[in-house]
A tleap script that builds the chain and sets N, CA, C and O, in Angstrom:
source leaprc.protein.ff14SB
mol = sequence {
  NMET THR LEU SER PHE PRO ASN PRO SER ARG
  SER PHE ASP ASP GLU GLN ASN ALA VAL ARG
  PHE SER GLY HIE ASP GLY MET SER GLN VAL
  ARG PHE LEU VAL GLU ALA GLY ALA LEU GLU
  LYS SER GLY THR GLN LEU ARG GLY ALA ALA
  PRO SER GLU ALA LYS CYS LEU ALA ALA PHE
  ASP SER MET ARG THR THR ILE TYR ASP ALA
  ALA ARG LYS ALA TYR SER HIE ARG ARG ARG
  ASP PHE TYR THR LEU THR ALA ALA ASP PHE
  CARG
}
set mol.1.N position { 15.882 -11.970 -5.941 }
set mol.1.CA position { 15.596 -11.207 -4.737 }
set mol.1.C position { 14.084 -11.170 -4.495 }
set mol.1.O position { 13.276 -11.377 -5.400 }
set mol.2.N position { 13.749 -10.902 -3.260 }
set mol.2.CA position { 12.339 -10.772 -2.923 }
set mol.2.C position { 12.068 -9.346 -2.445 }
set mol.2.O position { 12.972 -8.619 -2.032 }
set mol.3.N position { 10.828 -8.988 -2.516 }
set mol.3.CA position { 10.411 -7.657 -2.106 }
set mol.3.C position { 10.366 -7.586 -0.579 }
set mol.3.O position { 9.745 -8.425 0.073 }
set mol.4.N position { 11.027 -6.583 -0.024 }
set mol.4.CA position { 11.017 -6.389 1.425 }
set mol.4.C position { 10.631 -4.939 1.737 }
set mol.4.O position { 10.642 -4.071 0.865 }
set mol.5.N position { 10.297 -4.712 2.983 }
set mol.5.CA position { 9.834 -3.396 3.421 }
set mol.5.C position { 10.620 -2.966 4.660 }
set mol.5.O position { 10.081 -2.943 5.767 }
set mol.6.N position { 11.911 -2.624 4.466 }
set mol.6.CA position { 12.748 -2.275 5.614 }
set mol.6.C position { 12.419 -0.918 6.239 }
set mol.6.O position { 12.775 -0.663 7.389 }
set mol.7.N position { 11.752 -0.060 5.497 }
set mol.7.CA position { 11.420 1.273 5.995 }
set mol.7.C position { 9.911 1.339 6.246 }
set mol.7.O position { 9.135 1.273 5.293 }
set mol.8.N position { 9.480 1.466 7.495 }
set mol.8.CA position { 8.047 1.467 7.802 }
set mol.8.C position { 7.329 2.785 7.478 }
set mol.8.O position { 6.140 2.923 7.763 }
set mol.9.N position { 8.033 3.741 6.892 }
set mol.9.CA position { 7.417 5.033 6.589 }
set mol.9.C position { 6.256 4.882 5.613 }
set mol.9.O position { 6.274 4.037 4.718 }
set mol.10.N position { 5.260 5.715 5.811 }
set mol.10.CA position { 4.127 5.826 4.888 }
set mol.10.C position { 3.631 7.239 4.979 }
set mol.10.O position { 3.866 7.920 5.976 }
set mol.11.N position { 2.946 7.691 3.952 }
set mol.11.CA position { 2.422 9.062 3.954 }
set mol.11.C position { 1.093 9.099 3.220 }
set mol.11.O position { 0.813 8.276 2.349 }
set mol.12.N position { 0.284 10.076 3.599 }
set mol.12.CA position { -1.021 10.230 2.961 }
set mol.12.C position { -0.886 11.184 1.787 }
set mol.12.O position { -0.267 12.241 1.907 }
set mol.13.N position { -1.458 10.816 0.664 }
set mol.13.CA position { -1.460 11.645 -0.542 }
set mol.13.C position { -2.861 12.207 -0.704 }
set mol.13.O position { -3.781 11.487 -1.091 }
set mol.14.N position { -3.027 13.501 -0.407 }
set mol.14.CA position { -4.339 14.153 -0.490 }
set mol.14.C position { -4.924 14.105 -1.895 }
set mol.14.O position { -6.112 13.837 -2.071 }
set mol.15.N position { -4.094 14.363 -2.886 }
set mol.15.CA position { -4.576 14.399 -4.274 }
set mol.15.C position { -5.101 13.050 -4.733 }
set mol.15.O position { -6.110 12.978 -5.435 }
set mol.16.N position { -4.430 11.994 -4.343 }
set mol.16.CA position { -4.828 10.648 -4.757 }
set mol.16.C position { -5.798 9.996 -3.763 }
set mol.16.O position { -6.390 8.959 -4.065 }
set mol.17.N position { -5.960 10.595 -2.594 }
set mol.17.CA position { -6.762 10.017 -1.518 }
set mol.17.C position { -6.297 8.586 -1.250 }
set mol.17.O position { -7.072 7.631 -1.297 }
set mol.18.N position { -5.001 8.484 -0.966 }
set mol.18.CA position { -4.368 7.180 -0.812 }
set mol.18.C position { -3.146 7.293 0.087 }
set mol.18.O position { -2.690 8.392 0.405 }
set mol.19.N position { -2.625 6.144 0.490 }
set mol.19.CA position { -1.419 6.092 1.310 }
set mol.19.C position { -0.272 5.587 0.447 }
set mol.19.O position { -0.400 4.585 -0.257 }
set mol.20.N position { 0.847 6.292 0.512 }
set mol.20.CA position { 2.059 5.923 -0.225 }
set mol.20.C position { 3.026 5.193 0.708 }
set mol.20.O position { 3.152 5.534 1.884 }
set mol.21.N position { 3.705 4.183 0.162 }
set mol.21.CA position { 4.764 3.496 0.889 }
set mol.21.C position { 5.690 2.870 -0.137 }
set mol.21.O position { 5.376 2.849 -1.327 }
set mol.22.N position { 6.811 2.369 0.306 }
set mol.22.CA position { 7.748 1.786 -0.647 }
set mol.22.C position { 8.345 0.492 -0.109 }
set mol.22.O position { 8.374 0.238 1.095 }
set mol.23.N position { 8.814 -0.307 -1.046 }
set mol.23.CA position { 9.505 -1.541 -0.742 }
set mol.23.C position { 10.811 -1.570 -1.510 }
set mol.23.O position { 11.112 -0.664 -2.287 }
set mol.24.N position { 11.578 -2.617 -1.284 }
set mol.24.CA position { 12.868 -2.747 -1.970 }
set mol.24.C position { 13.070 -4.179 -2.446 }
set mol.24.O position { 12.766 -5.142 -1.742 }
set mol.25.N position { 13.587 -4.287 -3.650 }
set mol.25.CA position { 14.023 -5.560 -4.211 }
set mol.25.C position { 15.512 -5.388 -4.467 }
set mol.25.O position { 15.919 -4.860 -5.501 }
set mol.26.N position { 16.314 -5.837 -3.519 }
set mol.26.CA position { 17.743 -5.558 -3.601 }
set mol.26.C position { 17.964 -4.063 -3.459 }
set mol.26.O position { 17.546 -3.454 -2.474 }
set mol.27.N position { 18.623 -3.480 -4.445 }
set mol.27.CA position { 18.893 -2.043 -4.424 }
set mol.27.C position { 17.793 -1.229 -5.106 }
set mol.27.O position { 17.838 0.001 -5.082 }
set mol.28.N position { 16.817 -1.887 -5.708 }
set mol.28.CA position { 15.751 -1.197 -6.443 }
set mol.28.C position { 14.593 -0.839 -5.521 }
set mol.28.O position { 14.099 -1.676 -4.766 }
set mol.29.N position { 14.169 0.420 -5.597 }
set mol.29.CA position { 13.007 0.854 -4.830 }
set mol.29.C position { 11.752 0.620 -5.659 }
set mol.29.O position { 11.728 0.888 -6.861 }
set mol.30.N position { 10.709 0.117 -5.003 }
set mol.30.CA position { 9.413 -0.111 -5.635 }
set mol.30.C position { 8.401 0.704 -4.844 }
set mol.30.O position { 8.240 0.509 -3.639 }
set mol.31.N position { 7.717 1.623 -5.531 }
set mol.31.CA position { 6.762 2.513 -4.865 }
set mol.31.C position { 5.340 1.954 -4.979 }
set mol.31.O position { 4.977 1.335 -5.979 }
set mol.32.N position { 4.557 2.184 -3.944 }
set mol.32.CA position { 3.175 1.704 -3.893 }
set mol.32.C position { 2.253 2.818 -3.429 }
set mol.32.O position { 2.644 3.726 -2.694 }
set mol.33.N position { 1.016 2.711 -3.887 }
set mol.33.CA position { -0.070 3.586 -3.474 }
set mol.33.C position { -1.233 2.655 -3.145 }
set mol.33.O position { -1.622 1.840 -3.982 }
set mol.34.N position { -1.784 2.760 -1.961 }
set mol.34.CA position { -2.965 1.960 -1.622 }
set mol.34.C position { -4.126 2.933 -1.443 }
set mol.34.O position { -4.084 3.829 -0.600 }
set mol.35.N position { -5.160 2.737 -2.252 }
set mol.35.CA position { -6.313 3.643 -2.273 }
set mol.35.C position { -7.074 3.607 -0.950 }
set mol.35.O position { -7.158 2.566 -0.298 }
set mol.36.N position { -7.623 4.748 -0.568 }
set mol.36.CA position { -8.423 4.831 0.655 }
set mol.36.C position { -9.597 3.862 0.592 }
set mol.36.O position { -9.989 3.295 1.612 }
set mol.37.N position { -10.159 3.669 -0.599 }
set mol.37.CA position { -11.267 2.720 -0.748 }
set mol.37.C position { -10.879 1.308 -0.372 }
set mol.37.O position { -11.697 0.565 0.169 }
set mol.38.N position { -9.642 0.924 -0.649 }
set mol.38.CA position { -9.162 -0.404 -0.266 }
set mol.38.C position { -9.001 -0.485 1.250 }
set mol.38.O position { -9.299 -1.515 1.855 }
set mol.39.N position { -8.539 0.581 1.849 }
set mol.39.CA position { -8.404 0.613 3.310 }
set mol.39.C position { -9.778 0.610 3.965 }
set mol.39.O position { -9.984 -0.023 5.000 }
set mol.40.N position { -10.712 1.322 3.351 }
set mol.40.CA position { -12.075 1.389 3.884 }
set mol.40.C position { -12.733 0.026 3.841 }
set mol.40.O position { -13.410 -0.377 4.787 }
set mol.41.N position { -12.532 -0.682 2.744 }
set mol.41.CA position { -13.161 -1.994 2.590 }
set mol.41.C position { -12.611 -2.992 3.602 }
set mol.41.O position { -13.339 -3.853 4.096 }
set mol.42.N position { -11.341 -2.872 3.901 }
set mol.42.CA position { -10.696 -3.858 4.757 }
set mol.42.C position { -10.432 -3.384 6.178 }
set mol.42.O position { -10.296 -4.204 7.086 }
set mol.43.N position { -10.358 -2.083 6.383 }
set mol.43.CA position { -9.973 -1.560 7.698 }
set mol.43.C position { -11.149 -1.140 8.538 }
set mol.43.O position { -12.024 -0.407 8.077 }
set mol.44.N position { -11.172 -1.600 9.766 }
set mol.44.CA position { -12.292 -1.268 10.643 }
set mol.44.C position { -12.314 0.200 11.015 }
set mol.44.O position { -13.380 0.736 11.316 }
set mol.45.N position { -11.150 0.877 11.004 }
set mol.45.CA position { -11.115 2.284 11.396 }
set mol.45.C position { -11.885 3.177 10.437 }
set mol.45.O position { -12.351 4.244 10.837 }
set mol.46.N position { -12.032 2.770 9.184 }
set mol.46.CA position { -12.666 3.640 8.198 }
set mol.46.C position { -14.126 3.310 7.932 }
set mol.46.O position { -14.834 4.103 7.312 }
set mol.47.N position { -14.580 2.174 8.383 }
set mol.47.CA position { -15.953 1.778 8.075 }
set mol.47.C position { -16.935 2.788 8.635 }
set mol.47.O position { -16.937 3.093 9.828 }
set mol.48.N position { -17.773 3.301 7.736 }
set mol.48.CA position { -18.818 4.225 8.136 }
set mol.48.C position { -18.339 5.639 8.411 }
set mol.48.O position { -19.102 6.458 8.923 }
set mol.49.N position { -17.099 5.938 8.084 }
set mol.49.CA position { -16.563 7.282 8.343 }
set mol.49.C position { -15.930 7.820 7.074 }
set mol.49.O position { -15.443 7.064 6.234 }
set mol.50.N position { -15.943 9.133 6.951 }
set mol.50.CA position { -15.274 9.757 5.807 }
set mol.50.C position { -13.769 9.572 5.985 }
set mol.50.O position { -13.237 9.829 7.065 }
set mol.51.N position { -13.076 9.123 4.922 }
set mol.51.CA position { -11.635 8.922 5.062 }
set mol.51.C position { -10.901 10.233 5.315 }
set mol.51.O position { -11.146 11.233 4.641 }
set mol.52.N position { -10.020 10.218 6.270 }
set mol.52.CA position { -9.169 11.363 6.561 }
set mol.52.C position { -7.739 10.848 6.632 }
set mol.52.O position { -7.503 9.641 6.673 }
set mol.53.N position { -6.789 11.775 6.647 }
set mol.53.CA position { -5.387 11.362 6.716 }
set mol.53.C position { -5.128 10.478 7.932 }
set mol.53.O position { -4.543 9.402 7.807 }
set mol.54.N position { -5.556 10.925 9.089 }
set mol.54.CA position { -5.302 10.171 10.321 }
set mol.54.C position { -5.955 8.797 10.285 }
set mol.54.O position { -5.346 7.809 10.698 }
set mol.55.N position { -7.183 8.727 9.796 }
set mol.55.CA position { -7.890 7.444 9.743 }
set mol.55.C position { -7.258 6.501 8.724 }
set mol.55.O position { -7.140 5.302 8.977 }
set mol.56.N position { -6.852 7.035 7.581 }
set mol.56.CA position { -6.212 6.204 6.556 }
set mol.56.C position { -4.877 5.668 7.050 }
set mol.56.O position { -4.560 4.499 6.830 }
set mol.57.N position { -4.097 6.503 7.711 }
set mol.57.CA position { -2.803 6.049 8.222 }
set mol.57.C position { -2.980 5.019 9.338 }
set mol.57.O position { -2.216 4.057 9.424 }
set mol.58.N position { -3.978 5.217 10.183 }
set mol.58.CA position { -4.253 4.244 11.245 }
set mol.58.C position { -4.713 2.910 10.649 }
set mol.58.O position { -4.308 1.845 11.116 }
set mol.59.N position { -5.554 2.972 9.624 }
set mol.59.CA position { -6.007 1.750 8.956 }
set mol.59.C position { -4.823 1.047 8.293 }
set mol.59.O position { -4.701 -0.176 8.366 }
set mol.60.N position { -3.954 1.822 7.649 }
set mol.60.CA position { -2.766 1.242 7.032 }
set mol.60.C position { -1.926 0.521 8.089 }
set mol.60.O position { -1.508 -0.619 7.885 }
set mol.61.N position { -1.688 1.180 9.200 }
set mol.61.CA position { -0.865 0.586 10.257 }
set mol.61.C position { -1.470 -0.715 10.774 }
set mol.61.O position { -0.748 -1.681 11.020 }
set mol.62.N position { -2.779 -0.745 10.938 }
set mol.62.CA position { -3.415 -1.955 11.462 }
set mol.62.C position { -3.447 -3.085 10.429 }
set mol.62.O position { -3.570 -4.257 10.785 }
set mol.63.N position { -3.336 -2.725 9.156 }
set mol.63.CA position { -3.390 -3.715 8.066 }
set mol.63.C position { -2.027 -3.927 7.407 }
set mol.63.O position { -1.943 -4.547 6.347 }
set mol.64.N position { -0.981 -3.427 8.013 }
set mol.64.CA position { 0.336 -3.416 7.379 }
set mol.64.C position { 0.743 -4.786 6.818 }
set mol.64.O position { 1.202 -4.860 5.678 }
set mol.65.N position { 0.590 -5.850 7.575 }
set mol.65.CA position { 0.984 -7.179 7.103 }
set mol.65.C position { 0.169 -7.585 5.883 }
set mol.65.O position { 0.728 -8.104 4.917 }
set mol.66.N position { -1.124 -7.362 5.907 }
set mol.66.CA position { -1.998 -7.685 4.776 }
set mol.66.C position { -1.633 -6.852 3.555 }
set mol.66.O position { -1.623 -7.364 2.436 }
set mol.67.N position { -1.335 -5.576 3.758 }
set mol.67.CA position { -0.960 -4.690 2.654 }
set mol.67.C position { 0.364 -5.135 2.050 }
set mol.67.O position { 0.502 -5.182 0.828 }
set mol.68.N position { 1.331 -5.459 2.887 }
set mol.68.CA position { 2.620 -5.932 2.374 }
set mol.68.C position { 2.450 -7.235 1.588 }
set mol.68.O position { 3.093 -7.422 0.555 }
set mol.69.N position { 1.599 -8.121 2.065 }
set mol.69.CA position { 1.339 -9.375 1.336 }
set mol.69.C position { 0.719 -9.087 -0.031 }
set mol.69.O position { 1.106 -9.702 -1.025 }
set mol.70.N position { -0.236 -8.161 -0.091 }
set mol.70.CA position { -0.859 -7.792 -1.371 }
set mol.70.C position { 0.172 -7.142 -2.294 }
set mol.70.O position { 0.163 -7.377 -3.503 }
set mol.71.N position { 1.049 -6.335 -1.732 }
set mol.71.CA position { 2.099 -5.688 -2.533 }
set mol.71.C position { 3.056 -6.732 -3.107 }
set mol.71.O position { 3.429 -6.660 -4.278 }
set mol.72.N position { 3.449 -7.694 -2.289 }
set mol.72.CA position { 4.334 -8.763 -2.780 }
set mol.72.C position { 3.665 -9.569 -3.897 }
set mol.72.O position { 4.303 -9.928 -4.887 }
set mol.73.N position { 2.389 -9.841 -3.722 }
set mol.73.CA position { 1.656 -10.599 -4.738 }
set mol.73.C position { 1.597 -9.819 -6.050 }
set mol.73.O position { 1.850 -10.383 -7.115 }
set mol.74.N position { 1.271 -8.547 -5.985 }
set mol.74.CA position { 1.224 -7.715 -7.198 }
set mol.74.C position { 2.591 -7.660 -7.861 }
set mol.74.O position { 2.695 -7.746 -9.085 }
set mol.75.N position { 3.624 -7.519 -7.069 }
set mol.75.CA position { 4.985 -7.428 -7.598 }
set mol.75.C position { 5.426 -8.745 -8.236 }
set mol.75.O position { 6.164 -8.740 -9.220 }
set mol.76.N position { 4.984 -9.855 -7.688 }
set mol.76.CA position { 5.398 -11.159 -8.219 }
set mol.76.C position { 4.814 -11.441 -9.605 }
set mol.76.O position { 5.385 -12.215 -10.373 }
set mol.77.N position { 3.680 -10.817 -9.927 }
set mol.77.CA position { 3.044 -11.029 -11.227 }
set mol.77.C position { 3.761 -10.293 -12.354 }
set mol.77.O position { 3.890 -10.806 -13.465 }
set mol.78.N position { 4.219 -9.096 -12.052 }
set mol.78.CA position { 4.897 -8.280 -13.062 }
set mol.78.C position { 5.740 -7.250 -12.337 }
set mol.78.O position { 5.213 -6.393 -11.626 }
set mol.79.N position { 7.021 -7.333 -12.513 }
set mol.79.CA position { 7.934 -6.438 -11.793 }
set mol.79.C position { 8.004 -5.078 -12.450 }
set mol.79.O position { 8.502 -4.925 -13.565 }
set mol.80.N position { 7.492 -4.093 -11.729 }
set mol.80.CA position { 7.532 -2.694 -12.157 }
set mol.80.C position { 8.070 -1.870 -10.997 }
set mol.80.O position { 8.404 -2.417 -9.946 }
set mol.81.N position { 8.153 -0.560 -11.184 }
set mol.81.CA position { 8.647 0.279 -10.087 }
set mol.81.C position { 7.535 1.061 -9.386 }
set mol.81.O position { 7.803 1.789 -8.431 }
set mol.82.N position { 6.281 0.918 -9.853 }
set mol.82.CA position { 5.159 1.597 -9.213 }
set mol.82.C position { 3.885 0.769 -9.347 }
set mol.82.O position { 3.598 0.220 -10.411 }
set mol.83.N position { 3.130 0.685 -8.262 }
set mol.83.CA position { 1.867 -0.050 -8.245 }
set mol.83.C position { 0.822 0.749 -7.474 }
set mol.83.O position { 1.139 1.451 -6.514 }
set mol.84.N position { -0.428 0.629 -7.910 }
set mol.84.CA position { -1.558 1.142 -7.154 }
set mol.84.C position { -2.369 -0.070 -6.691 }
set mol.84.O position { -2.844 -0.859 -7.508 }
set mol.85.N position { -2.518 -0.206 -5.398 }
set mol.85.CA position { -3.314 -1.296 -4.838 }
set mol.85.C position { -4.732 -0.806 -4.598 }
set mol.85.O position { -4.947 0.234 -3.976 }
set mol.86.N position { -5.691 -1.565 -5.098 }
set mol.86.CA position { -7.098 -1.230 -4.957 }
set mol.86.C position { -7.780 -2.287 -4.097 }
set mol.86.O position { -7.141 -3.247 -3.664 }
set mol.87.N position { -9.069 -2.113 -3.850 }
set mol.87.CA position { -9.824 -3.090 -3.056 }
set mol.87.C position { -9.748 -4.475 -3.680 }
set mol.87.O position { -9.764 -5.470 -2.955 }
set mol.88.N position { -9.666 -4.567 -4.997 }
set mol.88.CA position { -9.594 -5.865 -5.680 }
set mol.88.C position { -8.330 -6.641 -5.285 }
set mol.88.O position { -8.322 -7.870 -5.346 }
set mol.89.N position { -7.281 -5.950 -4.890 }
set mol.89.CA position { -6.042 -6.623 -4.502 }
set mol.89.C position { -6.133 -7.278 -3.130 }
set mol.89.O position { -5.221 -8.000 -2.728 }
set mol.90.N position { -7.213 -7.035 -2.414 }
set mol.90.CA position { -7.359 -7.585 -1.063 }
set mol.90.C position { -8.448 -8.636 -0.973 }
set mol.90.O position { -8.919 -8.950 0.120 }
set mol.91.N position { -8.848 -9.177 -2.096 }
set mol.91.CA position { -9.882 -10.233 -2.083 }
set mol.91.C position { -9.263 -11.577 -1.942 }
set mol.91.O position { -9.972 -12.583 -1.912 }
savepdb mol mol.pdb
quit
């Protein structure tokens, strides 16, 4: 099976300063966290601004395809049920 993202839901995690989302490999759920720093490095909405929930979610939405590609790549290396994506995952 391959990792897919049938549910477009995402949420901001204040404690982690990151956006949470999930994917599925068959019936298995795989959870992801993408750090605000990764969104800031890659997303134009956050450049030069303090990250906020609205800005992080907007950056996530504009980068959704790139984020999903990075998530698939991370998952293909080692299959786990939770991943944290950092700026290094978007190089």
